[in-house]
Amino acid sequence: MKIMAFYYKPLSTIFLMWTNLFFLCLILMTSSSEAAAATTSYTLDLIHRDSPSSPFYDPSQTRLQRQAGSFLRSIARSSSNLLSAPVSPFSGEYVTKFRIGTPPVEVLAIVDTHSDLTWTQCVPCRDNVDKVIECYKQKTPLFDPRNSKTYRNLTCGSDQCALLDDASPGLLPACDHDQQPCSYYVFYKEEAVDESRSGGDIALETFTFVDGDNIDSVKVVFGCGHDNMGGFVEKASGVLGLARGSVSLVNQLASGGGARYFSYCLTSESDRSDSDAASRIRFGSTAIVGPGPKVGSTPLRKGPGGTVRNFYSVTLEGISVGNQRLEYSSSPKIVKRVGNIFIDSSTAMTVLPSSFYDRLESALVNGTRAKRVPDPRKTNGLCFSKGNINYPVITAHFQGVDLVLSNENTFSEVGVGVVCSTFLRGVSDEPSVAIFGNMHQRNILIGFDLDNHKVDFLPTDCAKPQ
Ligand SMILES: *[C@@H]1O[C@H](CO)[C@@H](O)[C@H](O)[C@H]1NC(C)=O
Ligand SMILES: *[C@@H]1O[C@H](CO)[C@@H](O)[C@H](O)[C@H]1NC(C)=O
């Protein structure tokens, strides 16, 4: 049973009504002038790495092993030194397919809301310092720009190269003068999961998105990576960057005057075996969530800077377990500032600063009234014997909207008769480790509105066609 409901504070409801009215007027006023520019919308499937339709699906893995994997990746994606180097996108959870070039070549990319640049491995793989050919093993054939009629290198003086200027600092464009080729390097933080990087040419290429009978082609600035490292297991060919920088796909797809907006609807684990019930991501005007009585919104805040400045930063005010409300900002290091948690589709679990997590854990132990058992994943998580568990209503209170999290997503069955909480203790007490993970985003249509600086939520059965 999936039950999810929204409760608004009266004040925010009024605010919401006014915003909706404002929007309606805005839409009515601008519809005629925008019609030409914003007709195109794009849709892609989001394939969970552990779903049977994923190229990375390993049927020999048990549920416990998959859970342990997503737990470790969640830890890898959240760390106190996130501010110094970007995390490897290969720890992400969703991949997508699209085509690039003429003739089109299929690309399998990790979808990353923490990356600005979209890049893919390209031949020739150049010698790096050690004179080793550097491309990692990927599932699909490598893209060769020499075989594409539409590929075009960009120079440092071009407007497109300037799109990299406000990218997160992990991305290094290398430009001394205008005629020089626009190139890039992105180094990802070394983590238990992976050491990785990509470097190459910034280029313009035709991207083709296929959604059923709809085939849309669009010119995109991307990184053609000739020097890449991504560990030793077979990987996706690159990254689809969805962060907030100018070079992000969400901004590029809106360059014709369309809405800088994307939304996704993530299906629950039990729906994943059904390939018709794929999670989807949409861009542009058809992606817009609401307005409507059940749509709630929270303001999108500036990221705190450093490598996280283009992340989707929102303000969490507290979490309730049953009637017991824990104030998020009362933890010592979570200063009373706006923007204290990142919404990320690529991290499975919700990671919370350590002292707040500890208080939440106590409340969950008390609220479930169940027997705590050792974590079968050996990751020190909060696990219970399934038999006599009482599921308390857990509510995440974001500024302006309260999200009731479903039991299915807050307690996950990891082994026979054992359920574990999907909240994770952060490696430090800094709010910069905090991530609202994808498990808690399932069956909610979530819209990221970069024009109006807000995130919209609408409870939805994501397995149903929308
Ligand atoms: C793009 O630039 C690279 C070097 O930066 C060069 O090797 C390659 O031939 C160029 N490709 C095209 C199609 O101009
Ligand atoms: C424990 O849970 C009950 C409700 O089940 C609540 O009334 C009580 O305040 C909680 N106590 C603590 C210490 O969290």
GROMACS .gro file of N, CA and C in nm, residues 212-342:
model
  393
  212GLY      N    1   0.946   0.681  -2.730
  212GLY     CA    2   0.841   0.619  -2.810
  212GLY      C    3   0.854   0.664  -2.955
  213ASP      N    4   0.748   0.726  -3.008
  213ASP     CA    5   0.751   0.772  -3.146
  213ASP      C    6   0.813   0.911  -3.159
  214ASN      N    7   0.836   0.976  -3.048
  214ASN     CA    8   0.893   1.110  -3.051
  214ASN      C    9   1.044   1.105  -3.061
  215ILE      N   10   1.098   1.167  -3.162
  215ILE     CA   11   1.243   1.175  -3.175
  215ILE      C   12   1.280   1.322  -3.181
  216ASP      N   13   1.356   1.366  -3.081
  216ASP     CA   14   1.395   1.507  -3.076
  216ASP      C   15   1.546   1.520  -3.085
  217SER      N   16   1.590   1.610  -3.170
  217SER     CA   17   1.733   1.636  -3.182
  217SER      C   18   1.763   1.778  -3.139
  218VAL      N   19   1.874   1.795  -3.073
  218VAL     CA   20   1.909   1.927  -3.022
  218VAL      C   21   2.062   1.936  -3.012
  219LYS      N   22   2.114   2.058  -3.035
  219LYS     CA   23   2.259   2.078  -3.024
  219LYS      C   24   2.296   2.097  -2.877
  220VAL      N   25   2.396   2.023  -2.833
  220VAL     CA   26   2.436   2.030  -2.692
  220VAL      C   27   2.587   2.047  -2.681
  221VAL      N   28   2.629   2.133  -2.588
  221VAL     CA   29   2.770   2.149  -2.555
  221VAL      C   30   2.805   2.038  -2.456
  222PHE      N   31   2.905   1.958  -2.488
  222PHE     CA   32   2.937   1.844  -2.401
  222PHE      C   33   3.088   1.822  -2.398
  223GLY      N   34   3.132   1.735  -2.312
  223GLY     CA   35   3.272   1.700  -2.302
  223GLY      C   36   3.298   1.569  -2.375
  224CYS      N   37   3.391   1.576  -2.473
  224CYS     CA   38   3.430   1.455  -2.546
  224CYS      C   39   3.558   1.408  -2.475
  225GLY      N   40   3.545   1.309  -2.389
  225GLY     CA   41   3.654   1.271  -2.300
  225GLY      C   42   3.752   1.174  -2.363
  226HIS      N   43   3.877   1.221  -2.379
  226HIS     CA   44   3.980   1.134  -2.438
  226HIS      C   45   4.073   1.074  -2.333
  227ASP      N   46   4.064   1.124  -2.213
  227ASP     CA   47   4.152   1.075  -2.106
  227ASP      C   48   4.064   1.052  -1.984
  228ASN      N   49   4.026   0.927  -1.962
  228ASN     CA   50   3.926   0.898  -1.861
  228ASN      C   51   3.969   0.783  -1.771
  229MET      N   52   3.925   0.790  -1.651
  229MET     CA   53   3.952   0.681  -1.561
  229MET      C   54   3.826   0.654  -1.481
  230GLY      N   55   3.790   0.530  -1.469
  230GLY     CA   56   3.666   0.500  -1.399
  230GLY      C   57   3.666   0.365  -1.331
  231GLY      N   58   3.782   0.323  -1.286
  231GLY     CA   59   3.787   0.195  -1.218
  231GLY      C   60   3.792   0.081  -1.317
  232PHE      N   61   3.772  -0.038  -1.270
  232PHE     CA   62   3.796  -0.154  -1.355
  232PHE      C   63   3.672  -0.230  -1.397
  233VAL      N   64   3.563  -0.205  -1.329
  233VAL     CA   65   3.442  -0.274  -1.373
  233VAL      C   66   3.381  -0.198  -1.489
  234GLU      N   67   3.307  -0.270  -1.572
  234GLU     CA   68   3.243  -0.209  -1.687
  234GLU      C   69   3.147  -0.100  -1.644
  235LYS      N   70   3.151   0.013  -1.715
  235LYS     CA   71   3.079   0.130  -1.667
  235LYS      C   72   2.990   0.192  -1.774
  236ALA      N   73   2.917   0.293  -1.730
  236ALA     CA   74   2.843   0.377  -1.822
  236ALA      C   75   2.945   0.455  -1.905
  237SER      N   76   2.902   0.507  -2.021
  237SER     CA   77   2.999   0.576  -2.108
  237SER      C   78   3.030   0.716  -2.059
  238GLY      N   79   2.950   0.768  -1.968
  238GLY     CA   80   2.977   0.903  -1.918
  238GLY      C   81   2.869   0.951  -1.824
  239VAL      N   82   2.850   1.081  -1.826
  239VAL     CA   83   2.762   1.144  -1.727
  239VAL      C   84   2.663   1.238  -1.797
  240LEU      N   85   2.540   1.238  -1.751
  240LEU     CA   86   2.444   1.339  -1.793
  240LEU      C   87   2.434   1.439  -1.678
  241GLY      N   88   2.485   1.559  -1.700
  241GLY     CA   89   2.495   1.657  -1.592
  241GLY      C   90   2.369   1.740  -1.576
  242LEU      N   91   2.312   1.736  -1.456
  242LEU     CA   92   2.185   1.805  -1.429
  242LEU      C   93   2.192   1.904  -1.315
  243ALA      N   94   2.313   1.945  -1.277
  243ALA     CA   95   2.325   2.044  -1.169
  243ALA      C   96   2.280   2.181  -1.219
  244ARG      N   97   2.309   2.286  -1.145
  244ARG     CA   98   2.250   2.416  -1.177
  244ARG      C   99   2.338   2.509  -1.260
  245GLY      N  100   2.457   2.465  -1.297
  245GLY     CA  101   2.546   2.550  -1.376
  245GLY      C  102   2.492   2.574  -1.518
  246SER      N  103   2.545   2.675  -1.586
  246SER     CA  104   2.496   2.712  -1.719
  246SER      C  105   2.510   2.600  -1.821
  247VAL      N  106   2.615   2.516  -1.805
  247VAL     CA  107   2.640   2.412  -1.904
  247VAL      C  108   2.552   2.288  -1.880
  248SER      N  109   2.483   2.285  -1.766
  248SER     CA  110   2.395   2.174  -1.733
  248SER      C  111   2.290   2.154  -1.843
  249LEU      N  112   2.255   2.029  -1.868
  249LEU     CA  113   2.158   2.001  -1.975
  249LEU      C  114   2.027   2.076  -1.954
  250VAL      N  115   1.985   2.090  -1.828
  250VAL     CA  116   1.857   2.157  -1.802
  250VAL      C  117   1.861   2.302  -1.850
  251ASN      N  118   1.976   2.367  -1.837
  251ASN     CA  119   1.987   2.504  -1.886
  251ASN      C  120   2.005   2.509  -2.037
  252GLN      N  121   2.080   2.416  -2.091
  252GLN     CA  122   2.100   2.417  -2.236
  252GLN      C  123   1.971   2.388  -2.313
  253LEU      N  124   1.889   2.297  -2.260
  253LEU     CA  125   1.765   2.263  -2.331
  253LEU      C  126   1.666   2.379  -2.329
  254ALA      N  127   1.688   2.474  -2.238
  254ALA     CA  128   1.598   2.589  -2.229
  254ALA      C  129   1.653   2.710  -2.303
  255SER      N  130   1.764   2.691  -2.374
  255SER     CA  131   1.831   2.808  -2.432
  255SER      C  132   1.748   2.876  -2.540
  256GLY      N  133   1.650   2.805  -2.597
  256GLY     CA  134   1.563   2.867  -2.697
  256GLY      C  135   1.454   2.953  -2.635
  257GLY      N  136   1.456   2.970  -2.504
  257GLY     CA  137   1.354   3.050  -2.438
  257GLY      C  138   1.254   2.964  -2.361
  258GLY      N  139   1.277   2.835  -2.356
  258GLY     CA  140   1.187   2.744  -2.284
  258GLY      C  141   1.208   2.751  -2.134
  259ALA      N  142   1.131   2.670  -2.063
  259ALA     CA  143   1.139   2.670  -1.917
  259ALA      C  144   1.265   2.598  -1.871
  260ARG      N  145   1.335   2.661  -1.779
  260ARG     CA  146   1.450   2.593  -1.718
  260ARG      C  147   1.392   2.506  -1.606
  261TYR      N  148   1.347   2.391  -1.646
  261TYR     CA  149   1.268   2.308  -1.555
  261TYR      C  150   1.287   2.162  -1.591
  262PHE      N  151   1.306   2.077  -1.492
  262PHE     CA  152   1.297   1.933  -1.517
  262PHE      C  153   1.224   1.868  -1.401
  263SER      N  154   1.160   1.756  -1.431
  263SER     CA  155   1.092   1.683  -1.324
  263SER      C  156   1.114   1.535  -1.346
  264TYR      N  157   1.112   1.462  -1.237
  264TYR     CA  158   1.119   1.316  -1.249
  264TYR      C  159   1.025   1.252  -1.151
  265CYS      N  160   0.992   1.127  -1.181
  265CYS     CA  161   0.902   1.050  -1.097
  265CYS      C  162   0.968   0.914  -1.082
  266LEU      N  163   1.013   0.882  -0.963
  266LEU     CA  164   1.087   0.758  -0.941
  266LEU      C  165   0.992   0.650  -0.891
  267THR      N  166   0.994   0.536  -0.957
  267THR     CA  167   0.906   0.426  -0.916
  267THR      C  168   0.965   0.355  -0.795
  268SER      N  169   0.881   0.281  -0.727
  268SER     CA  170   0.929   0.208  -0.610
  268SER      C  171   1.000   0.081  -0.657
  269GLU      N  172   1.072   0.021  -0.566
  269GLU     CA  173   1.151  -0.097  -0.598
  269GLU      C  174   1.064  -0.209  -0.656
  270SER      N  175   0.945  -0.227  -0.597
  270SER     CA  176   0.860  -0.337  -0.641
  270SER      C  177   0.808  -0.318  -0.783
  271ASP      N  178   0.809  -0.194  -0.833
  271ASP     CA  179   0.761  -0.168  -0.969
  271ASP      C  180   0.870  -0.184  -1.074
  272ARG      N  181   0.995  -0.198  -1.028
  272ARG     CA  182   1.107  -0.192  -1.121
  272ARG      C  183   1.119  -0.309  -1.216
  273SER      N  184   1.063  -0.425  -1.177
  273SER     CA  185   1.075  -0.542  -1.264
  273SER      C  186   0.989  -0.524  -1.388
  274ASP      N  187   0.896  -0.431  -1.382
  274ASP     CA  188   0.806  -0.405  -1.493
  274ASP      C  189   0.866  -0.292  -1.578
  275SER      N  190   0.912  -0.326  -1.699
  275SER     CA  191   0.985  -0.226  -1.777
  275SER      C  192   0.893  -0.113  -1.826
  276ASP      N  193   0.761  -0.138  -1.829
  276ASP     CA  194   0.669  -0.031  -1.867
  276ASP      C  195   0.659   0.075  -1.758
  277ALA      N  196   0.696   0.033  -1.639
  277ALA     CA  197   0.682   0.123  -1.525
  277ALA      C  198   0.814   0.193  -1.493
  278ALA      N  199   0.887   0.229  -1.598
  278ALA     CA  200   1.016   0.292  -1.578
  278ALA      C  201   0.999   0.432  -1.517
  279SER      N  202   1.097   0.471  -1.440
  279SER     CA  203   1.101   0.608  -1.392
  279SER      C  204   1.136   0.697  -1.511
  280ARG      N  205   1.081   0.817  -1.514
  280ARG     CA  206   1.109   0.906  -1.627
  280ARG      C  207   1.154   1.042  -1.579
  281ILE      N  208   1.227   1.108  -1.669
  281ILE     CA  209   1.266   1.245  -1.642
  281ILE      C  210   1.224   1.329  -1.762
  282ARG      N  211   1.167   1.446  -1.735
  282ARG     CA  212   1.121   1.535  -1.842
  282ARG      C  213   1.186   1.671  -1.829
  283PHE      N  214   1.204   1.734  -1.943
  283PHE     CA  215   1.262   1.868  -1.946
  283PHE      C  216   1.167   1.962  -2.019
  284GLY      N  217   1.169   2.088  -1.979
  284GLY     CA  218   1.092   2.187  -2.052
  284GLY      C  219   0.952   2.206  -2.000
  285SER      N  220   0.867   2.270  -2.082
  285SER     CA  221   0.736   2.314  -2.032
  285SER      C  222   0.646   2.197  -1.992
  286THR      N  223   0.655   2.081  -2.060
  286THR     CA  224   0.568   1.971  -2.021
  286THR      C  225   0.614   1.904  -1.892
  287ALA      N  226   0.731   1.941  -1.847
  287ALA     CA  227   0.782   1.884  -1.722
  287ALA      C  228   0.721   1.952  -1.600
  288ILE      N  229   0.661   2.069  -1.620
  288ILE     CA  230   0.618   2.150  -1.506
  288ILE      C  231   0.511   2.079  -1.423
  289VAL      N  232   0.535   2.074  -1.294
  289VAL     CA  233   0.446   2.007  -1.199
  289VAL      C  234   0.342   2.109  -1.151
  290GLY      N  235   0.217   2.075  -1.167
  290GLY     CA  236   0.111   2.163  -1.119
  290GLY      C  237   0.099   2.287  -1.206
  291PRO      N  238   0.045   2.397  -1.155
  291PRO     CA  239   0.000   2.413  -1.017
  291PRO      C  240  -0.128   2.335  -0.988
  292GLY      N  241  -0.152   2.304  -0.864
  292GLY     CA  242  -0.271   2.231  -0.824
  292GLY      C  243  -0.278   2.225  -0.673
  293PRO      N  244  -0.394   2.184  -0.622
  293PRO     CA  245  -0.413   2.187  -0.476
  293PRO      C  246  -0.319   2.093  -0.401
  294LYS      N  247  -0.271   1.988  -0.469
  294LYS     CA  248  -0.186   1.892  -0.398
  294LYS      C  249  -0.037   1.917  -0.419
  295VAL      N  250  -0.007   2.022  -0.496
  295VAL     CA  251   0.134   2.052  -0.522
  295VAL      C  252   0.189   2.139  -0.409
  296GLY      N  253   0.299   2.097  -0.353
  296GLY     CA  254   0.367   2.176  -0.251
  296GLY      C  255   0.504   2.216  -0.302
  297SER      N  256   0.555   2.328  -0.253
  297SER     CA  257   0.685   2.376  -0.303
  297SER      C  258   0.773   2.422  -0.190
  298THR      N  259   0.902   2.409  -0.212
  298THR     CA  260   0.999   2.462  -0.117
  298THR      C  261   1.100   2.545  -0.194
  299PRO      N  262   1.147   2.655  -0.136
  299PRO     CA  263   1.241   2.740  -0.211
  299PRO      C  264   1.375   2.670  -0.236
  300LEU      N  265   1.427   2.694  -0.353
  300LEU     CA  266   1.559   2.643  -0.390
  300LEU      C  267   1.660   2.749  -0.348
  301ARG      N  268   1.759   2.709  -0.271
  301ARG     CA  269   1.854   2.805  -0.216
  301ARG      C  270   1.987   2.795  -0.287
  302LYS      N  271   2.066   2.898  -0.270
  302LYS     CA  272   2.202   2.896  -0.324
  302LYS      C  273   2.280   2.788  -0.252
  303GLY      N  274   2.356   2.708  -0.324
  303GLY     CA  275   2.441   2.610  -0.259
  303GLY      C  276   2.545   2.684  -0.177
  304PRO      N  277   2.598   2.621  -0.072
  304PRO     CA  278   2.691   2.692   0.017
  304PRO      C  279   2.825   2.729  -0.048
  305GLY      N  280   2.849   2.698  -0.173
  305GLY     CA  281   2.975   2.736  -0.235
  305GLY      C  282   3.064   2.616  -0.257
  306GLY      N  283   3.184   2.640  -0.306
  306GLY     CA  284   3.276   2.530  -0.334
  306GLY      C  285   3.216   2.436  -0.437
  307THR      N  286   3.251   2.308  -0.427
  307THR     CA  287   3.203   2.212  -0.526
  307THR      C  288   3.054   2.188  -0.516
  308VAL      N  289   2.992   2.233  -0.409
  308VAL     CA  290   2.849   2.208  -0.392
  308VAL      C  291   2.764   2.328  -0.432
  309ARG      N  292   2.826   2.430  -0.492
  309ARG     CA  293   2.748   2.552  -0.514
  309ARG      C  294   2.636   2.534  -0.616
  310ASN      N  295   2.648   2.436  -0.705
  310ASN     CA  296   2.542   2.415  -0.803
  310ASN      C  297   2.450   2.298  -0.768
  311PHE      N  298   2.454   2.254  -0.643
  311PHE     CA  299   2.366   2.147  -0.599
  311PHE      C  300   2.226   2.204  -0.571
  312TYR      N  301   2.129   2.113  -0.560
  312TYR     CA  302   1.992   2.156  -0.530
  312TYR      C  303   1.975   2.162  -0.379
  313SER      N  304   1.999   2.281  -0.328
  313SER     CA  305   2.001   2.303  -0.185
  313SER      C  306   1.866   2.356  -0.137
  314VAL      N  307   1.806   2.288  -0.040
  314VAL     CA  308   1.677   2.333   0.014
  314VAL      C  309   1.688   2.337   0.167
  315THR      N  310   1.582   2.385   0.232
  315THR     CA  311   1.587   2.399   0.377
  315THR      C  312   1.496   2.297   0.445
  316LEU      N  313   1.557   2.212   0.526
  316LEU     CA  314   1.483   2.117   0.607
  316LEU      C  315   1.465   2.180   0.745
  317GLU      N  316   1.341   2.181   0.792
  317GLU     CA  317   1.317   2.242   0.924
  317GLU      C  318   1.310   2.137   1.034
  318GLY      N  319   1.269   2.017   0.999
  318GLY     CA  320   1.262   1.914   1.101
  318GLY      C  321   1.208   1.784   1.044
  319ILE      N  322   1.212   1.680   1.126
  319ILE     CA  323   1.152   1.551   1.088
  319ILE      C  324   1.067   1.506   1.206
  320SER      N  325   0.945   1.461   1.175
  320SER     CA  326   0.859   1.409   1.282
  320SER      C  327   0.849   1.258   1.274
  321VAL      N  328   0.854   1.197   1.390
  321VAL     CA  329   0.827   1.053   1.402
  321VAL      C  330   0.700   1.045   1.486
  322GLY      N  331   0.591   1.008   1.422
  322GLY     CA  332   0.463   1.018   1.491
  322GLY      C  333   0.439   1.164   1.527
  323ASN      N  334   0.408   1.187   1.652
  323ASN     CA  335   0.381   1.326   1.695
  323ASN      C  336   0.505   1.396   1.745
  324GLN      N  337   0.614   1.323   1.751
  324GLN     CA  338   0.735   1.381   1.805
  324GLN      C  339   0.815   1.452   1.695
  325ARG      N  340   0.824   1.584   1.706
  325ARG     CA  341   0.895   1.659   1.603
  325ARG      C  342   1.036   1.693   1.650
  326LEU      N  343   1.133   1.659   1.565
  326LEU     CA  344   1.272   1.691   1.595
  326LEU      C  345   1.312   1.810   1.509
  327GLU      N  346   1.359   1.916   1.574
  327GLU     CA  347   1.398   2.035   1.499
  327GLU      C  348   1.537   2.015   1.441
  328TYR      N  349   1.546   2.029   1.310
  328TYR     CA  350   1.674   2.005   1.242
  328TYR      C  351   1.778   2.110   1.282
  329SER      N  352   1.735   2.233   1.288
  329SER     CA  353   1.832   2.340   1.310
  329SER      C  354   1.877   2.351   1.456
  330SER      N  355   1.821   2.267   1.544
  330SER     CA  356   1.865   2.276   1.683
  330SER      C  357   1.994   2.199   1.706
  331SER      N  358   2.039   2.122   1.606
  331SER     CA  359   2.169   2.056   1.619
  331SER      C  360   2.278   2.163   1.614
  332PRO      N  361   2.384   2.145   1.695
  332PRO     CA  362   2.483   2.252   1.713
  332PRO      C  363   2.540   2.309   1.583
  333LYS      N  364   2.575   2.223   1.489
  333LYS     CA  365   2.645   2.275   1.371
  333LYS      C  366   2.555   2.313   1.255
  334ILE      N  367   2.427   2.276   1.268
  334ILE     CA  368   2.337   2.317   1.161
  334ILE      C  369   2.292   2.459   1.195
  335VAL      N  370   2.371   2.551   1.148
  335VAL     CA  371   2.342   2.690   1.177
  335VAL      C  372   2.204   2.724   1.124
  336LYS      N  373   2.143   2.822   1.181
  336LYS     CA  374   2.009   2.859   1.138
  336LYS      C  375   2.018   2.932   1.005
  337ARG      N  376   2.054   2.861   0.905
  337ARG     CA  377   2.063   2.925   0.775
  337ARG      C  378   1.976   2.847   0.677
  338VAL      N  379   1.939   2.913   0.571
  338VAL     CA  380   1.856   2.847   0.472
  338VAL      C  381   1.947   2.765   0.380
  339GLY      N  382   1.896   2.657   0.328
  339GLY     CA  383   1.977   2.571   0.243
  339GLY      C  384   2.066   2.483   0.329
  340ASN      N  385   2.008   2.377   0.388
  340ASN     CA  386   2.087   2.293   0.478
  340ASN      C  387   2.084   2.146   0.441
  341ILE      N  388   2.027   2.114   0.325
  341ILE     CA  389   2.027   1.975   0.278
  341ILE      C  390   2.016   1.977   0.125
  342PHE      N  391   2.081   1.880   0.059
  342PHE     CA  392   2.075   1.872  -0.087
  342PHE      C  393   1.974   1.766  -0.129
   0.00000   0.00000   0.00000
